[in-house]
């Protein structure tokens, strides 16, 4: 979906809040949908642009009028697979297509929540240099750990932000770290995974060690 169209969709974004789930860049998220309000949300999306927002609940803040508080970073997911069941339940798969920043909750005529969101800016300054350094780190680690070498060679061939996004899905297992990654700029995302790899490199055995 083109960025301009995605920005329009995000202005009135249907939300699917989840407790500890983050729709990270480059990822796919399978969901089993059974609650009536979210079945209605899926149908609403299928009849429109097929995009919903995966919002992470913010347990640190009190709910507003019995509505659970949300973190500001929202993964925008497009329904790329839909498997309906006779009783109204369904399985869906969402593909990350962008990152929204929560603006305000909107009055909703539907059983699900709506929010006005903006899109994360994606400045490119410095990204090329950061990606070059990240590729070098991956190759260094592959040299230190022979069993990781085939995967390392495959990873460094990934274009652009596919490399850090792929690494982040492997390295960032805590929802808080995943959420920070979701809301970060490209350069910041590269830095997050580079820091993780650098930490591994410190403890990896030197080349040629017994």
PDB file of C-alpha atoms in Angstrom:
ATOM      1  CA  UNK A   1       0.000   0.000   0.000  1.00  0.00           C
ATOM      2  CA  UNK A   2       1.343   3.441  -0.912  1.00  0.00           C
ATOM      3  CA  UNK A   3       2.376   5.619   2.018  1.00  0.00           C
ATOM      4  CA  UNK A   4      -0.107   8.386   1.124  1.00  0.00           C
ATOM      5  CA  UNK A   5      -3.004   5.921   1.167  1.00  0.00           C
ATOM      6  CA  UNK A   6      -1.761   4.341   4.395  1.00  0.00           C
ATOM      7  CA  UNK A   7      -1.666   7.790   6.009  1.00  0.00           C
ATOM      8  CA  UNK A   8      -5.329   8.275   5.069  1.00  0.00           C
ATOM      9  CA  UNK A   9      -6.272   4.897   6.542  1.00  0.00           C
ATOM     10  CA  UNK A  10      -4.410   5.715   9.771  1.00  0.00           C
ATOM     11  CA  UNK A  11      -6.530   8.829  10.313  1.00  0.00           C
ATOM     12  CA  UNK A  12      -9.482   6.588  11.254  1.00  0.00           C
ATOM     13  CA  UNK A  13      -7.774   3.398  12.340  1.00  0.00           C
ATOM     14  CA  UNK A  14      -9.629   0.379  13.771  1.00  0.00           C
ATOM     15  CA  UNK A  15      -7.697  -0.988  16.742  1.00  0.00           C
ATOM     16  CA  UNK A  16      -7.027  -4.503  17.943  1.00  0.00           C
ATOM     17  CA  UNK A  17      -5.472  -4.053  21.429  1.00  0.00           C
ATOM     18  CA  UNK A  18      -3.340  -6.906  22.751  1.00  0.00           C
ATOM     19  CA  UNK A  19      -1.564  -7.280  26.076  1.00  0.00           C
ATOM     20  CA  UNK A  20       1.974  -8.323  25.121  1.00  0.00           C
ATOM     21  CA  UNK A  21       2.008  -8.515  21.346  1.00  0.00           C
ATOM     22  CA  UNK A  22       3.848  -6.139  19.023  1.00  0.00           C
ATOM     23  CA  UNK A  23       3.511  -6.205  15.232  1.00  0.00           C
ATOM     24  CA  UNK A  24       7.138  -5.550  14.330  1.00  0.00           C
ATOM     25  CA  UNK A  25       8.464  -4.248  11.002  1.00  0.00           C
ATOM     26  CA  UNK A  26       8.732  -6.980   8.416  1.00  0.00           C
ATOM     27  CA  UNK A  27       6.743  -9.461  10.477  1.00  0.00           C
ATOM     28  CA  UNK A  28       3.632 -11.572  10.001  1.00  0.00           C
ATOM     29  CA  UNK A  29       1.173 -12.025  12.871  1.00  0.00           C
ATOM     30  CA  UNK A  30      -1.331 -14.919  12.895  1.00  0.00           C
ATOM     31  CA  UNK A  31      -4.441 -14.342  15.012  1.00  0.00           C
ATOM     32  CA  UNK A  32      -7.429 -16.475  15.936  1.00  0.00           C
ATOM     33  CA  UNK A  33     -10.379 -14.085  16.193  1.00  0.00           C
ATOM     34  CA  UNK A  34     -13.335 -15.217  18.281  1.00  0.00           C
ATOM     35  CA  UNK A  35     -14.702 -12.232  20.247  1.00  0.00           C
ATOM     36  CA  UNK A  36     -17.750 -10.677  18.512  1.00  0.00           C
ATOM     37  CA  UNK A  37     -16.304  -7.143  18.575  1.00  0.00           C
ATOM     38  CA  UNK A  38     -13.113  -8.260  16.852  1.00  0.00           C
ATOM     39  CA  UNK A  39     -14.997 -10.418  14.403  1.00  0.00           C
ATOM     40  CA  UNK A  40     -16.806  -7.189  13.508  1.00  0.00           C
ATOM     41  CA  UNK A  41     -13.431  -5.444  13.226  1.00  0.00           C
ATOM     42  CA  UNK A  42     -12.135  -8.060  10.787  1.00  0.00           C
ATOM     43  CA  UNK A  43     -15.270  -7.785   8.656  1.00  0.00           C
ATOM     44  CA  UNK A  44     -14.954  -3.986   8.672  1.00  0.00           C
ATOM     45  CA  UNK A  45     -11.357  -4.244   7.467  1.00  0.00           C
ATOM     46  CA  UNK A  46     -12.179  -6.799   4.778  1.00  0.00           C
ATOM     47  CA  UNK A  47     -14.814  -4.450   3.399  1.00  0.00           C
ATOM     48  CA  UNK A  48     -12.299  -1.584   3.289  1.00  0.00           C
ATOM     49  CA  UNK A  49      -8.523  -1.341   3.034  1.00  0.00           C
ATOM     50  CA  UNK A  50      -7.847  -4.525   5.059  1.00  0.00           C
ATOM     51  CA  UNK A  51      -5.689  -2.574   7.546  1.00  0.00           C
ATOM     52  CA  UNK A  52      -5.980  -2.514  11.338  1.00  0.00           C
ATOM     53  CA  UNK A  53      -3.780  -1.282  14.154  1.00  0.00           C
ATOM     54  CA  UNK A  54      -2.210  -3.717  16.607  1.00  0.00           C
ATOM     55  CA  UNK A  55      -1.992  -1.651  19.785  1.00  0.00           C
ATOM     56  CA  UNK A  56      -0.150  -2.812  22.903  1.00  0.00           C
ATOM     57  CA  UNK A  57      -1.922  -2.292  26.215  1.00  0.00           C
ATOM     58  CA  UNK A  58      -0.094   0.030  28.629  1.00  0.00           C
ATOM     59  CA  UNK A  59      -0.461  -1.511  32.083  1.00  0.00           C
ATOM     60  CA  UNK A  60       1.451   1.381  33.680  1.00  0.00           C
ATOM     61  CA  UNK A  61      -1.342   3.871  33.070  1.00  0.00           C
ATOM     62  CA  UNK A  62      -4.851   3.733  34.545  1.00  0.00           C
ATOM     63  CA  UNK A  63      -7.697   3.126  32.093  1.00  0.00           C
ATOM     64  CA  UNK A  64      -9.664   6.106  30.814  1.00  0.00           C
ATOM     65  CA  UNK A  65     -13.383   5.588  31.494  1.00  0.00           C
ATOM     66  CA  UNK A  66     -12.851   1.824  31.730  1.00  0.00           C
ATOM     67  CA  UNK A  67     -11.040   1.826  28.386  1.00  0.00           C
ATOM     68  CA  UNK A  68      -7.585   0.223  28.696  1.00  0.00           C
ATOM     69  CA  UNK A  69      -4.703   2.616  28.043  1.00  0.00           C
ATOM     70  CA  UNK A  70      -2.507   2.015  25.006  1.00  0.00           C
ATOM     71  CA  UNK A  71       1.120   2.619  24.135  1.00  0.00           C
ATOM     72  CA  UNK A  72       1.617   5.250  21.438  1.00  0.00           C
ATOM     73  CA  UNK A  73       3.414   2.967  18.955  1.00  0.00           C
ATOM     74  CA  UNK A  74       0.969   0.981  16.825  1.00  0.00           C
ATOM     75  CA  UNK A  75       1.813  -1.648  14.232  1.00  0.00           C
ATOM     76  CA  UNK A  76      -0.272  -1.244  11.089  1.00  0.00           C
ATOM     77  CA  UNK A  77      -1.193  -4.661   9.755  1.00  0.00           C
ATOM     78  CA  UNK A  78      -2.801  -5.612   6.455  1.00  0.00           C
ATOM     79  CA  UNK A  79      -4.890  -8.775   6.339  1.00  0.00           C
ATOM     80  CA  UNK A  80      -3.073 -11.033   3.878  1.00  0.00           C
ATOM     81  CA  UNK A  81      -4.880 -14.251   4.807  1.00  0.00           C
ATOM     82  CA  UNK A  82      -8.430 -14.845   6.056  1.00  0.00           C
ATOM     83  CA  UNK A  83      -9.890 -18.226   6.973  1.00  0.00           C
ATOM     84  CA  UNK A  84     -13.528 -17.973   8.141  1.00  0.00           C
ATOM     85  CA  UNK A  85     -15.343 -20.645  10.143  1.00  0.00           C
ATOM     86  CA  UNK A  86     -19.097 -21.396  10.048  1.00  0.00           C
ATOM     87  CA  UNK A  87     -19.623 -20.129  13.618  1.00  0.00           C
ATOM     88  CA  UNK A  88     -18.212 -16.671  12.827  1.00  0.00           C
ATOM     89  CA  UNK A  89     -14.716 -17.188  14.174  1.00  0.00           C
ATOM     90  CA  UNK A  90     -11.789 -16.777  11.817  1.00  0.00           C
ATOM     91  CA  UNK A  91      -8.044 -17.069  11.465  1.00  0.00           C
ATOM     92  CA  UNK A  92      -6.214 -14.137   9.942  1.00  0.00           C
ATOM     93  CA  UNK A  93      -2.620 -13.277   9.167  1.00  0.00           C
ATOM     94  CA  UNK A  94      -1.486  -9.657   9.357  1.00  0.00           C
ATOM     95  CA  UNK A  95       1.543  -8.278   7.548  1.00  0.00           C
ATOM     96  CA  UNK A  96       3.254  -5.185   8.950  1.00  0.00           C
ATOM     97  CA  UNK A  97       2.855  -2.339   6.454  1.00  0.00           C
ATOM     98  CA  UNK A  98       3.780   0.643   8.609  1.00  0.00           C
ATOM     99  CA  UNK A  99       4.016   2.138  12.069  1.00  0.00           C
ATOM    100  CA  UNK A 100       1.414   4.505  13.450  1.00  0.00           C
ATOM    101  CA  UNK A 101       1.723   6.960  16.321  1.00  0.00           C
ATOM    102  CA  UNK A 102      -1.390   7.198  18.471  1.00  0.00           C
ATOM    103  CA  UNK A 103      -2.972  10.642  18.308  1.00  0.00           C
ATOM    104  CA  UNK A 104      -6.380  10.484  19.958  1.00  0.00           C
ATOM    105  CA  UNK A 105      -9.189   8.068  20.603  1.00  0.00           C
ATOM    106  CA  UNK A 106     -12.225   8.681  18.403  1.00  0.00           C
ATOM    107  CA  UNK A 107     -15.882   8.098  19.147  1.00  0.00           C
ATOM    108  CA  UNK A 108     -16.714   4.785  17.518  1.00  0.00           C
ATOM    109  CA  UNK A 109     -20.073   3.679  16.104  1.00  0.00           C
ATOM    110  CA  UNK A 110     -18.660   0.145  16.078  1.00  0.00           C
ATOM    111  CA  UNK A 111     -18.084  -2.347  18.910  1.00  0.00           C
ATOM    112  CA  UNK A 112     -14.313  -1.916  18.398  1.00  0.00           C
ATOM    113  CA  UNK A 113     -12.127   1.103  19.127  1.00  0.00           C
ATOM    114  CA  UNK A 114     -11.029   3.733  16.605  1.00  0.00           C
ATOM    115  CA  UNK A 115      -8.060   6.077  16.805  1.00  0.00           C
ATOM    116  CA  UNK A 116      -6.605   8.922  14.812  1.00  0.00           C
ATOM    117  CA  UNK A 117      -2.963   8.091  14.144  1.00  0.00           C
ATOM    118  CA  UNK A 118      -0.088   9.608  12.238  1.00  0.00           C
ATOM    119  CA  UNK A 119       2.631   7.680  10.444  1.00  0.00           C
ATOM    120  CA  UNK A 120       6.163   7.409  11.769  1.00  0.00           C
ATOM    121  CA  UNK A 121       8.562   9.591   9.814  1.00  0.00           C
ATOM    122  CA  UNK A 122      11.260   7.534   8.150  1.00  0.00           C
ATOM    123  CA  UNK A 123      14.306   9.786   7.683  1.00  0.00           C
ATOM    124  CA  UNK A 124      17.064   8.110   5.692  1.00  0.00           C
ATOM    125  CA  UNK A 125      20.070  10.234   6.730  1.00  0.00           C
ATOM    126  CA  UNK A 126      22.822   7.972   8.014  1.00  0.00           C
ATOM    127  CA  UNK A 127      20.937   4.747   7.328  1.00  0.00           C
ATOM    128  CA  UNK A 128      23.245   3.517   4.548  1.00  0.00           C
ATOM    129  CA  UNK A 129      26.364   3.863   6.710  1.00  0.00           C
ATOM    130  CA  UNK A 130      24.645   2.187   9.667  1.00  0.00           C
ATOM    131  CA  UNK A 131      23.536  -0.733   7.478  1.00  0.00           C
ATOM    132  CA  UNK A 132      27.060  -1.163   6.112  1.00  0.00           C
ATOM    133  CA  UNK A 133      28.447  -1.376   9.654  1.00  0.00           C
ATOM    134  CA  UNK A 134      25.705  -3.836  10.637  1.00  0.00           C
ATOM    135  CA  UNK A 135      26.578  -6.125   7.717  1.00  0.00           C
ATOM    136  CA  UNK A 136      30.198  -6.078   8.845  1.00  0.00           C
ATOM    137  CA  UNK A 137      29.122  -7.067  12.364  1.00  0.00           C
ATOM    138  CA  UNK A 138      27.064  -9.967  11.026  1.00  0.00           C
ATOM    139  CA  UNK A 139      30.034 -11.232   9.003  1.00  0.00           C
ATOM    140  CA  UNK A 140      32.341 -10.888  12.010  1.00  0.00           C
ATOM    141  CA  UNK A 141      29.996 -12.922  14.168  1.00  0.00           C
ATOM    142  CA  UNK A 142      29.611 -15.539  11.432  1.00  0.00           C
ATOM    143  CA  UNK A 143      33.396 -15.925  11.341  1.00  0.00           C
ATOM    144  CA  UNK A 144      33.549 -16.408  15.112  1.00  0.00           C
ATOM    145  CA  UNK A 145      30.680 -18.921  15.225  1.00  0.00           C
ATOM    146  CA  UNK A 146      31.022 -21.385  12.313  1.00  0.00           C
ATOM    147  CA  UNK A 147      27.554 -22.882  12.764  1.00  0.00           C
ATOM    148  CA  UNK A 148      26.095 -19.390  12.224  1.00  0.00           C
ATOM    149  CA  UNK A 149      28.081 -18.798   9.038  1.00  0.00           C
ATOM    150  CA  UNK A 150      25.500 -19.990   6.447  1.00  0.00           C
ATOM    151  CA  UNK A 151      22.739 -17.932   8.051  1.00  0.00           C
ATOM    152  CA  UNK A 152      25.046 -14.925   8.342  1.00  0.00           C
ATOM    153  CA  UNK A 153      25.880 -15.062   4.640  1.00  0.00           C
ATOM    154  CA  UNK A 154      22.184 -15.243   3.834  1.00  0.00           C
ATOM    155  CA  UNK A 155      21.335 -12.326   6.119  1.00  0.00           C
ATOM    156  CA  UNK A 156      23.904  -9.907   4.698  1.00  0.00           C
ATOM    157  CA  UNK A 157      22.297 -10.331   1.274  1.00  0.00           C
ATOM    158  CA  UNK A 158      18.977  -8.949   2.535  1.00  0.00           C
ATOM    159  CA  UNK A 159      18.282  -5.504   1.052  1.00  0.00           C
ATOM    160  CA  UNK A 160      17.893  -2.314   3.071  1.00  0.00           C
ATOM    161  CA  UNK A 161      15.963  -2.490   6.318  1.00  0.00           C
ATOM    162  CA  UNK A 162      15.076  -6.146   5.771  1.00  0.00           C
ATOM    163  CA  UNK A 163      18.396  -7.018   7.446  1.00  0.00           C
ATOM    164  CA  UNK A 164      17.852  -5.256  10.803  1.00  0.00           C
ATOM    165  CA  UNK A 165      14.160  -6.153  10.804  1.00  0.00           C
ATOM    166  CA  UNK A 166      15.000  -9.826  10.323  1.00  0.00           C
ATOM    167  CA  UNK A 167      17.607  -9.694  13.093  1.00  0.00           C
ATOM    168  CA  UNK A 168      15.241  -7.857  15.436  1.00  0.00           C
ATOM    169  CA  UNK A 169      12.643 -10.600  15.113  1.00  0.00           C
ATOM    170  CA  UNK A 170      15.292 -13.054  16.320  1.00  0.00           C
ATOM    171  CA  UNK A 171      17.024 -10.944  18.972  1.00  0.00           C
ATOM    172  CA  UNK A 172      14.308  -8.815  20.585  1.00  0.00           C
ATOM    173  CA  UNK A 173      12.079 -11.120  22.603  1.00  0.00           C
ATOM    174  CA  UNK A 174      10.831  -8.708  25.261  1.00  0.00           C
ATOM    175  CA  UNK A 175       7.646  -6.822  24.255  1.00  0.00           C
ATOM    176  CA  UNK A 176       9.069  -3.558  25.625  1.00  0.00           C
ATOM    177  CA  UNK A 177      12.142  -3.864  23.402  1.00  0.00           C
ATOM    178  CA  UNK A 178       9.939  -4.829  20.469  1.00  0.00           C
ATOM    179  CA  UNK A 179       7.754  -1.772  21.049  1.00  0.00           C
ATOM    180  CA  UNK A 180      10.793   0.523  21.215  1.00  0.00           C
ATOM    181  CA  UNK A 181      12.009  -0.967  17.953  1.00  0.00           C
ATOM    182  CA  UNK A 182       8.603  -0.434  16.354  1.00  0.00           C
ATOM    183  CA  UNK A 183       8.641   3.270  17.253  1.00  0.00           C
ATOM    184  CA  UNK A 184      12.280   3.902  16.339  1.00  0.00           C
ATOM    185  CA  UNK A 185      13.681   5.577  13.232  1.00  0.00           C
ATOM    186  CA  UNK A 186      15.578   3.383  10.752  1.00  0.00           C
ATOM    187  CA  UNK A 187      18.949   4.500  12.131  1.00  0.00           C
ATOM    188  CA  UNK A 188      17.790   3.782  15.684  1.00  0.00           C
ATOM    189  CA  UNK A 189      16.514   0.352  14.644  1.00  0.00           C
ATOM    190  CA  UNK A 190      19.877  -0.518  13.117  1.00  0.00           C
ATOM    191  CA  UNK A 191      21.607   0.675  16.303  1.00  0.00           C
ATOM    192  CA  UNK A 192      19.408  -1.530  18.505  1.00  0.00           C
ATOM    193  CA  UNK A 193      20.290  -4.739  16.679  1.00  0.00           C
ATOM    194  CA  UNK A 194      23.921  -3.667  16.251  1.00  0.00           C
ATOM    195  CA  UNK A 195      24.224  -3.302  20.025  1.00  0.00           C
ATOM    196  CA  UNK A 196      22.820  -6.798  20.479  1.00  0.00           C
ATOM    197  CA  UNK A 197      25.252  -8.293  17.965  1.00  0.00           C
ATOM    198  CA  UNK A 198      28.193  -6.391  19.446  1.00  0.00           C
ATOM    199  CA  UNK A 199      27.400  -7.916  22.839  1.00  0.00           C
ATOM    200  CA  UNK A 200      27.480 -11.397  21.284  1.00  0.00           C
ATOM    201  CA  UNK A 201      30.772 -10.570  19.581  1.00  0.00           C
ATOM    202  CA  UNK A 202      32.403  -9.728  22.921  1.00  0.00           C
ATOM    203  CA  UNK A 203      31.763 -13.223  24.298  1.00  0.00           C
ATOM    204  CA  UNK A 204      32.226 -15.166  21.044  1.00  0.00           C
ATOM    205  CA  UNK A 205      35.469 -17.189  20.889  1.00  0.00           C
ATOM    206  CA  UNK A 206      38.254 -15.628  18.783  1.00  0.00           C
ATOM    207  CA  UNK A 207      38.939 -17.139  15.377  1.00  0.00           C
ATOM    208  CA  UNK A 208      41.274 -20.121  15.685  1.00  0.00           C
ATOM    209  CA  UNK A 209      40.770 -20.607  19.432  1.00  0.00           C
ATOM    210  CA  UNK A 210      40.509 -24.140  20.740  1.00  0.00           C
TER     211      UNK A 210
END
